[in-house]
Short mmCIF file of C-alpha atoms (C1' of nucleotides) in Angstrom, two decimals:
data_model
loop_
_atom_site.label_atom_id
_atom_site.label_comp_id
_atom_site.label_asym_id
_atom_site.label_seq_id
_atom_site.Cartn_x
_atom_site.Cartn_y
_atom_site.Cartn_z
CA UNK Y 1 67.47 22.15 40.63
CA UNK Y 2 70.70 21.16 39.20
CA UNK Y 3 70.70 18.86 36.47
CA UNK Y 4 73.16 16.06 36.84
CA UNK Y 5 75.61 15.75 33.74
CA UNK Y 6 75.90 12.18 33.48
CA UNK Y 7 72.18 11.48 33.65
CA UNK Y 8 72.27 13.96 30.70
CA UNK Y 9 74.76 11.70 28.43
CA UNK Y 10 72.31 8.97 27.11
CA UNK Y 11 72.58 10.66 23.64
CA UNK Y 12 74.43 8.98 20.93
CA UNK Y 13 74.50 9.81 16.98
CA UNK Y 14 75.06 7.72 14.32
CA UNK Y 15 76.47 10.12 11.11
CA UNK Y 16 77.29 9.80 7.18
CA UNK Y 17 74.15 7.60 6.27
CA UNK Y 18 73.77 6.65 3.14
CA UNK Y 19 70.39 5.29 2.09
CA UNK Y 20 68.81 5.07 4.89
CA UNK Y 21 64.94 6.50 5.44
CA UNK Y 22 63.63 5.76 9.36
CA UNK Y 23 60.09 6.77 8.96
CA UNK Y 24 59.75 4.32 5.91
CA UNK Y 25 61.96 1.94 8.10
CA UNK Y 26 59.87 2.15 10.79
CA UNK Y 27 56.27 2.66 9.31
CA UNK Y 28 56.13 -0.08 6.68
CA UNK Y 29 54.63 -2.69 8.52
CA UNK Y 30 57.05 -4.70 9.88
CA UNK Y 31 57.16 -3.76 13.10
CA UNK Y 32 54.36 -2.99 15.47
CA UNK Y 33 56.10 -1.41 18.64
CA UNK Y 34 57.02 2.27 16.80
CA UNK Y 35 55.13 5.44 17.82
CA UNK Y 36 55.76 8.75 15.79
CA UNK Y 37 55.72 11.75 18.53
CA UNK Y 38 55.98 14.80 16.23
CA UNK Y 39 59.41 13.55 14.13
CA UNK Y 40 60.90 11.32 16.66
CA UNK Y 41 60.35 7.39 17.01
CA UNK Y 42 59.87 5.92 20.25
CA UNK Y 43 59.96 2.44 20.67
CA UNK Y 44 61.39 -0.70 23.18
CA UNK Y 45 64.53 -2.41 21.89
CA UNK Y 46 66.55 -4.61 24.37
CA UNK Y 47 64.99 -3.46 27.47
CA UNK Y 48 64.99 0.10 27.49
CA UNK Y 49 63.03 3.20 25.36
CA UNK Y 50 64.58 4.34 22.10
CA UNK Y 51 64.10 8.17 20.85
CA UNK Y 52 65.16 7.99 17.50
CA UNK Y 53 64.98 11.38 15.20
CA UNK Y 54 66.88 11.74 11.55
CA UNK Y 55 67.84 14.80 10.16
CA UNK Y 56 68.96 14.43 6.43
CA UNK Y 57 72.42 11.75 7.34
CA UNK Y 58 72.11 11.75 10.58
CA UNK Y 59 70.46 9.87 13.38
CA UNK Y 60 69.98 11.44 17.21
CA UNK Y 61 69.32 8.66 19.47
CA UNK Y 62 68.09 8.78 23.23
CA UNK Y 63 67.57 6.23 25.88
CA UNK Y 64 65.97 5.15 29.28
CA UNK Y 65 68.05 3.33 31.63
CA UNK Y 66 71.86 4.31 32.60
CA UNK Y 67 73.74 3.21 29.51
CA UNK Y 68 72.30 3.71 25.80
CA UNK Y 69 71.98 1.02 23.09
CA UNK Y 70 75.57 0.16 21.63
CA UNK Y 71 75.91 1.36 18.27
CA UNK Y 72 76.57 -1.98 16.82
CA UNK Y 73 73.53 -3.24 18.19
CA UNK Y 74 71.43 -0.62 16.44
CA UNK Y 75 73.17 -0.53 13.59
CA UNK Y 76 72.56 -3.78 13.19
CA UNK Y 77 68.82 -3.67 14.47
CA UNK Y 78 68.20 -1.30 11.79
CA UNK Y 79 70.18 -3.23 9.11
CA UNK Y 80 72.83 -0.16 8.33
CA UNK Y 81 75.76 -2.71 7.57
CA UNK Y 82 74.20 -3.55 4.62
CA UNK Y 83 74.65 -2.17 1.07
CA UNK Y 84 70.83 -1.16 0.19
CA UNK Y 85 71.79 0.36 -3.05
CA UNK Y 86 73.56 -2.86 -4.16
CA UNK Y 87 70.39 -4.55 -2.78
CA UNK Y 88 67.80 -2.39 -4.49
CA UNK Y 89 69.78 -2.50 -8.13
CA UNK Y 90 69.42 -6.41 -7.96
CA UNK Y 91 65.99 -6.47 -7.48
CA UNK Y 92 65.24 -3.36 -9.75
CA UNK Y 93 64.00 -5.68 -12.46
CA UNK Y 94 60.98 -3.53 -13.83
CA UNK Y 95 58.74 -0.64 -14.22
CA UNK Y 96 56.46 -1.57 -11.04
CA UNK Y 97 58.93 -2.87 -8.57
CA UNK Y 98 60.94 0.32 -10.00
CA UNK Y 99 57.86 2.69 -8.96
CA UNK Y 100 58.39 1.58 -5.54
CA UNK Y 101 62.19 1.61 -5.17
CA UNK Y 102 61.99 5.33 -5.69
CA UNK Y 103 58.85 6.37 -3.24
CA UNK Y 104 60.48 4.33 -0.71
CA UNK Y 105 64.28 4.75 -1.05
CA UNK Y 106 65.76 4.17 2.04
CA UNK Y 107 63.58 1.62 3.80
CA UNK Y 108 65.16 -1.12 5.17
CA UNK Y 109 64.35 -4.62 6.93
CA UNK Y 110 64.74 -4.92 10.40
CA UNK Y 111 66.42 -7.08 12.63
CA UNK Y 112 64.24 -6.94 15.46
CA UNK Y 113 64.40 -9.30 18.64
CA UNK Y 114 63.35 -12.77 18.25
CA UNK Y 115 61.41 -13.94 20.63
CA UNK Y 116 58.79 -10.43 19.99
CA UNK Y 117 58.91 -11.00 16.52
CA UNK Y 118 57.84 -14.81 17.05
CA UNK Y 119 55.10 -13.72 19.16
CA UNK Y 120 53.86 -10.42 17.39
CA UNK Y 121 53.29 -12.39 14.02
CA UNK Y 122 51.80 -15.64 16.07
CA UNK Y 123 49.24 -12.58 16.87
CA UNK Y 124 49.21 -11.09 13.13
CA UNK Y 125 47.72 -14.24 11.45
CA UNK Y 126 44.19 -12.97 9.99
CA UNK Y 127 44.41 -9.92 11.87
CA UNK Y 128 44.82 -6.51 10.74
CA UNK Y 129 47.55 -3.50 11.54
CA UNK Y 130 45.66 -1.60 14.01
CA UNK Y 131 44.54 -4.58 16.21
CA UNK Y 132 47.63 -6.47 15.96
CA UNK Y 133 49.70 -3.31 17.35
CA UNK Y 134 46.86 -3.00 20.23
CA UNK Y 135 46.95 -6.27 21.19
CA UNK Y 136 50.69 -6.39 21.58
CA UNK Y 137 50.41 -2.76 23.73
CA UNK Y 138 48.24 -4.39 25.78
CA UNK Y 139 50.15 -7.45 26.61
CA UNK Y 140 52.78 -5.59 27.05
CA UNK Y 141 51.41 -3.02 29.62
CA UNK Y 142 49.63 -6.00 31.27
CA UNK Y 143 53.02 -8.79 31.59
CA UNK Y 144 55.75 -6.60 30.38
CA UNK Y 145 57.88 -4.34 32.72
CA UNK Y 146 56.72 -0.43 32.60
CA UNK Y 147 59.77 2.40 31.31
CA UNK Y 148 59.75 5.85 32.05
CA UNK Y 149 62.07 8.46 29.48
CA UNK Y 150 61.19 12.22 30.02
CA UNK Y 151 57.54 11.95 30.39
CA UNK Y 152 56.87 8.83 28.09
CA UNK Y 153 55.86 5.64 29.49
CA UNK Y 154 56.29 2.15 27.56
CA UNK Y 155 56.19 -1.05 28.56
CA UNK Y 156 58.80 -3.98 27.57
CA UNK Y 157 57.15 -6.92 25.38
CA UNK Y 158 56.46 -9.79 27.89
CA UNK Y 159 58.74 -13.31 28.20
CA UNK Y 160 57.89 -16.45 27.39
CA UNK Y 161 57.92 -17.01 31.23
CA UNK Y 162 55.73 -13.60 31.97
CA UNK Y 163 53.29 -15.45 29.38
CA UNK Y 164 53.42 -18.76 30.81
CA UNK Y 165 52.45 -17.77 33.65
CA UNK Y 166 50.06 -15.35 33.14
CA UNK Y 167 48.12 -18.57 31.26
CA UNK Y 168 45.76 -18.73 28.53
CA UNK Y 169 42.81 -17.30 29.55
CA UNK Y 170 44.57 -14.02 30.62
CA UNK Y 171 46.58 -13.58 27.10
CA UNK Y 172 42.82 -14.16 25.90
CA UNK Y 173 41.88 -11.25 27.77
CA UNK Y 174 44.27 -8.93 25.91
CA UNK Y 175 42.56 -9.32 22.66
CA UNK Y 176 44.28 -12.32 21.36
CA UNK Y 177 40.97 -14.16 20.08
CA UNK Y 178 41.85 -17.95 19.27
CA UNK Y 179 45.41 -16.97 18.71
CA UNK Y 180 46.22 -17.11 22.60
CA UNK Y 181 46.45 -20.41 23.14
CA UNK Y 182 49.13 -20.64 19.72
CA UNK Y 183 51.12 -17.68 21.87
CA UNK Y 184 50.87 -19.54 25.05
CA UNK Y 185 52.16 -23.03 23.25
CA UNK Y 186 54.82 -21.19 21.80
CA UNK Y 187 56.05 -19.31 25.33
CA UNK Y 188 56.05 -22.36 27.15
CA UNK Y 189 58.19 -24.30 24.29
CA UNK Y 190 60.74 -21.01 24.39
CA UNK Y 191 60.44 -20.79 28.21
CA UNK Y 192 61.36 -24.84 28.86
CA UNK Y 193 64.23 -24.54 25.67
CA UNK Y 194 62.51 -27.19 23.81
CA UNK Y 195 62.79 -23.84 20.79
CA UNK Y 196 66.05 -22.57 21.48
CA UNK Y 197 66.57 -19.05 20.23
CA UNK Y 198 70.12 -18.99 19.84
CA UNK Y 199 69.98 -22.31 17.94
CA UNK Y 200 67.47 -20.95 15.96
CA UNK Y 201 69.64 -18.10 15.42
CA UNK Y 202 72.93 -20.28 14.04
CA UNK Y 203 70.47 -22.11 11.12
CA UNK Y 204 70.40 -21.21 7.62
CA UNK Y 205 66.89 -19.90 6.21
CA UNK Y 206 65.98 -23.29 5.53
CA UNK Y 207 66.02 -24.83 8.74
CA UNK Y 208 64.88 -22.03 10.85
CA UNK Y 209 61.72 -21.88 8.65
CA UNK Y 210 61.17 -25.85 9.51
CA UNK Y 211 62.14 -25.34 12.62
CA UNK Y 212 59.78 -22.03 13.59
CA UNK Y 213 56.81 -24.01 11.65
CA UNK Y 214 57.15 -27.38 14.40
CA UNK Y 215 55.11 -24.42 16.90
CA UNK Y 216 51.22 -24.25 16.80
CA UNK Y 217 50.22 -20.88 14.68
CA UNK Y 218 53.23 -20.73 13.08
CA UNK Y 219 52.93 -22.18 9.15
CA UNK Y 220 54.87 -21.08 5.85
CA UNK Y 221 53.88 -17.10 6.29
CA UNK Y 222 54.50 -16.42 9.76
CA UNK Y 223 57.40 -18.48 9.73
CA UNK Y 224 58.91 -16.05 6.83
CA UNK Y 225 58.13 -12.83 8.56
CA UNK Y 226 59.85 -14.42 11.68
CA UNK Y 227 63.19 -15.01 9.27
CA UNK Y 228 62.87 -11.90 7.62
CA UNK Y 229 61.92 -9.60 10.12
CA UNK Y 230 63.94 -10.77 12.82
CA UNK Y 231 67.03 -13.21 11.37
CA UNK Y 232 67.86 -11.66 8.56
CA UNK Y 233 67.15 -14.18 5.63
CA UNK Y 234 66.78 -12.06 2.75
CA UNK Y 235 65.59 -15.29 0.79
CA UNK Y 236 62.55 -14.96 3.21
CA UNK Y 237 59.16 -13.88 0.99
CA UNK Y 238 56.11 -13.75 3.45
CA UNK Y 239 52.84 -14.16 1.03
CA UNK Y 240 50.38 -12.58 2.84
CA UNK Y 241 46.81 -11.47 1.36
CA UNK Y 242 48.70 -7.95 -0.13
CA UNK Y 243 51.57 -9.60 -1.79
CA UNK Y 244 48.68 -12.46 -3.17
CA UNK Y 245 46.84 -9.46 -4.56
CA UNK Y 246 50.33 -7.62 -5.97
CA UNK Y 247 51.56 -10.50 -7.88
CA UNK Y 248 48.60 -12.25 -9.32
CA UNK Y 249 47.42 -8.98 -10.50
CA UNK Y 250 50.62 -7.14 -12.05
CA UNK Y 251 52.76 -10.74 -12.64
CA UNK Y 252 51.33 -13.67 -13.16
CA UNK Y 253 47.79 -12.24 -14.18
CA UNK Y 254 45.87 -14.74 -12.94
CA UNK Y 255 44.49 -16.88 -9.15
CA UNK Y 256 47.53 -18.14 -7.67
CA UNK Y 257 48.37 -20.10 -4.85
CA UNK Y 258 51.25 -18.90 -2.55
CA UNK Y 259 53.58 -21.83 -3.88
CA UNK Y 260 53.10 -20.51 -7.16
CA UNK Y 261 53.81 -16.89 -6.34
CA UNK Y 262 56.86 -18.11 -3.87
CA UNK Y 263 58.56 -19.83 -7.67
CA UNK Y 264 57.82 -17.83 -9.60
CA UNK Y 265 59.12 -14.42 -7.40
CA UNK Y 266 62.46 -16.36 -5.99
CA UNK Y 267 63.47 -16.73 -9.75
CA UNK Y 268 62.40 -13.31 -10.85
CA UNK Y 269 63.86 -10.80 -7.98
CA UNK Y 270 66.79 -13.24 -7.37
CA UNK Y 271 68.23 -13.96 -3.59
CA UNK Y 272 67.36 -10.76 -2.34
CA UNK Y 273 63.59 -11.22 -3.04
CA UNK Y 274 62.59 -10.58 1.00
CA UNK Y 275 63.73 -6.79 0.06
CA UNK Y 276 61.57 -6.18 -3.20
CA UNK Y 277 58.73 -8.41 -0.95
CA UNK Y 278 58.60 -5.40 1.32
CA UNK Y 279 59.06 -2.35 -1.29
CA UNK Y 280 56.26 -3.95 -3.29
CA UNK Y 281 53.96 -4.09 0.04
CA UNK Y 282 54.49 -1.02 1.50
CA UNK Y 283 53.75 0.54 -1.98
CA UNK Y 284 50.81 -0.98 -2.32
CA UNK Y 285 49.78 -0.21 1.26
CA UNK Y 286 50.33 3.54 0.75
CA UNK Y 287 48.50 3.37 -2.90
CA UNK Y 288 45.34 1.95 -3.06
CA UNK Y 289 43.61 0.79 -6.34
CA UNK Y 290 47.72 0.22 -7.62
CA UNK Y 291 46.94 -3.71 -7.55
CA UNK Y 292 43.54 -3.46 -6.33
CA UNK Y 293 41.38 -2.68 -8.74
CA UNK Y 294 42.52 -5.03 -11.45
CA UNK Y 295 42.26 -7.34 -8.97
CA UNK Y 296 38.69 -6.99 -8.42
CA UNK Y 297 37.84 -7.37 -12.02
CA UNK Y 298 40.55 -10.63 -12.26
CA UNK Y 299 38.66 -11.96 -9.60
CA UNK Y 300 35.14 -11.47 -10.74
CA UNK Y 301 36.54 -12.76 -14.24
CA UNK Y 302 37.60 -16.42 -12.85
CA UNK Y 303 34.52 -16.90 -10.93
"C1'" DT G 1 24.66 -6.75 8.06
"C1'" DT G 2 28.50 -8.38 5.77
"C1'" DC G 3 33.29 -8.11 4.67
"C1'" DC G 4 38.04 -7.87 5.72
"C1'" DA G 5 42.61 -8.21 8.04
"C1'" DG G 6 50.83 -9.32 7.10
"C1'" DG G 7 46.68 -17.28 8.16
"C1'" DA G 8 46.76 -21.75 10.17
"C1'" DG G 9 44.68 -26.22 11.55
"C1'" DA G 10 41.57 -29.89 10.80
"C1'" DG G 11 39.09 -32.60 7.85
"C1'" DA G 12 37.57 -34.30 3.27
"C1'" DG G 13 38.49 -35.73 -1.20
"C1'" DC I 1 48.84 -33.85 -2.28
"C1'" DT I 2 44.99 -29.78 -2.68
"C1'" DC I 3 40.59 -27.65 -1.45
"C1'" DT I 4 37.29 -25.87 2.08
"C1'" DC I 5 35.59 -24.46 6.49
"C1'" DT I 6 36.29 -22.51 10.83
"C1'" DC I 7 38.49 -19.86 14.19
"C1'" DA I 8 37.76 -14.13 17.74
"C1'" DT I 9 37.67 -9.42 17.01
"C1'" DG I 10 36.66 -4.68 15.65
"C1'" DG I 11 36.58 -1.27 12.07
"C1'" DA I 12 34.76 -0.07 7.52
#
DNA sequence: TTCCAGGAGAGAG
DNA sequence: CTCTCTCATGGA
């Protein structure tokens, strides 16, 4: 059979990186829609299935559907317009956050689609990795609309309308636990526009934070993955049970609550604290015992 | 069996 | 304002 040409031209490359690393990228936590097939990434971005593969500076990128991604859009999904190095020597402010810089040089933050982000961290919120990305692949295969690209099937992540109408008890059924009815609250306030997303996308870090927290599920931490993860507010720092652990043990050397951390970080890593947030997470995630054990003993010590 | 996970809401003090 | 308890779920 004679393969058509055109069908054939979904490739595109993006060359001359610099600083740029797409299995830390992709594999540090931050998003939970990536799956590693030998070296290549597959994932759902805008309606369609993404085969990403880098080789040294460059990236080979493949799509389903007839047009691919436009290269703006993914260079901006995957944050390339920024200047990491720049980034990275601001917040390079000691030994530990140093440590990490250099295992994960090259991992950037994501700018991933709002309305998935919104939900997928509604979803996170005393959860763990593993359940939180099988939750969301079952929503999706269950309200989202099924892809095909060259023998791999994925499913788009559902809308606010697919979820309103599917109800509460059937988002239940995927896994959710209590969280459903916080992801059905929040579908129905996108669905009717009483959240706007592109409003939401026009505020400063400030307002989008107050904003995202007026939903049910949604408090200070959720609310800061949303704006780092998704809009781009550097300023963002998520304190989640790893980054409690990383900074009571190696900065402040004591308990501390997450307002405490929040000060005390924004003043030491500066405006670009959202970056060193995730270096110092994914480091941590990849070495156990690094703030762990310490920990343990700090803990035992105050109780 | 108990503990834990990229926490938040409700209630008490 | 801060502290505590509870909320499904599955893997360790």
């Amino acid at each position: 059979m004679k393969m058509d040409n055109v069908t054939n031209q979904r490739q595109m490359c993006i060359q001359h990186l610099s600083n740029f690393n797409l299995q830390y990228t992709l594999e540090s936590g931050q998003s939970f829609r990536w799956n590693r097939v030998d070296d290549a990434y597959y994932g759902v971005v805008e309606g369609r299935i993404l085969r990403i593969q880098q080789s040294d500076d460059t990236l080979i990128i493949e799509s389903s559907g007839n047009e691919p991604i436009s290269k703006p859009h993914l260079s901006h999904y995957l944050d390339l317009n920024r200047e990491l190095a720049s980034i990275l020597a601001a917040v390079n402010v000691d030994a530990y956050i140093g440590q990490a810089i250099n295992r994960f040089w090259g991992m950037r933050l994501l700018n991933q689609e709002l309305w998935e982000t919104i939900a997928s961290f509604i979803l996170s919120q005393n959860n763990n990795m593993g359940r939180i990305r099988s939750i969301i692949r079952t929503l999706s295969e269950r309200f989202g609309s099924r892809l095909e690209f060259e023998g791999y099937a994925d499913y788009t992540f559902p809308t606010p309308q697919a979820l309103v109408d599917a109800g509460v008890d059937e988002i239940f059924d995927c896994g959710t636990g209590y969280r459903a009815s916080y992801l059905w609250h929040a579908a129905s306030k996108v669905s009717n526009e009483e959240l706007k997303l592109d409003t939401l996308k026009q505020m400063n870090y400030t307002e989008a934070k107050h904003e995202l927290m007026q939903l049910k599920g949604i408090g200070e931490k959720v609310a800061d993955c949303i704006c780092l993860f998704s809009l781009g507010h550097l300023t963002a720092l998520p304190v989640d049970v790893w980054i409690k652990r990383i900074f009571e043990t190696i900065y402040l050397r004591k308990r501390a609550t997450a307002r405490e951390i929040q000060e005390f970080a924004k003043n030491y890593f500066g405006e670009f604290v959202g970056y060193a947030q995730q270096y110092l997470f994914h480091y941590a995630q990849n070495h156990p015992n690094w703030a762990d054990a310490e920990h343990l003993a700090l803990r035992y010590k105050e109780r």
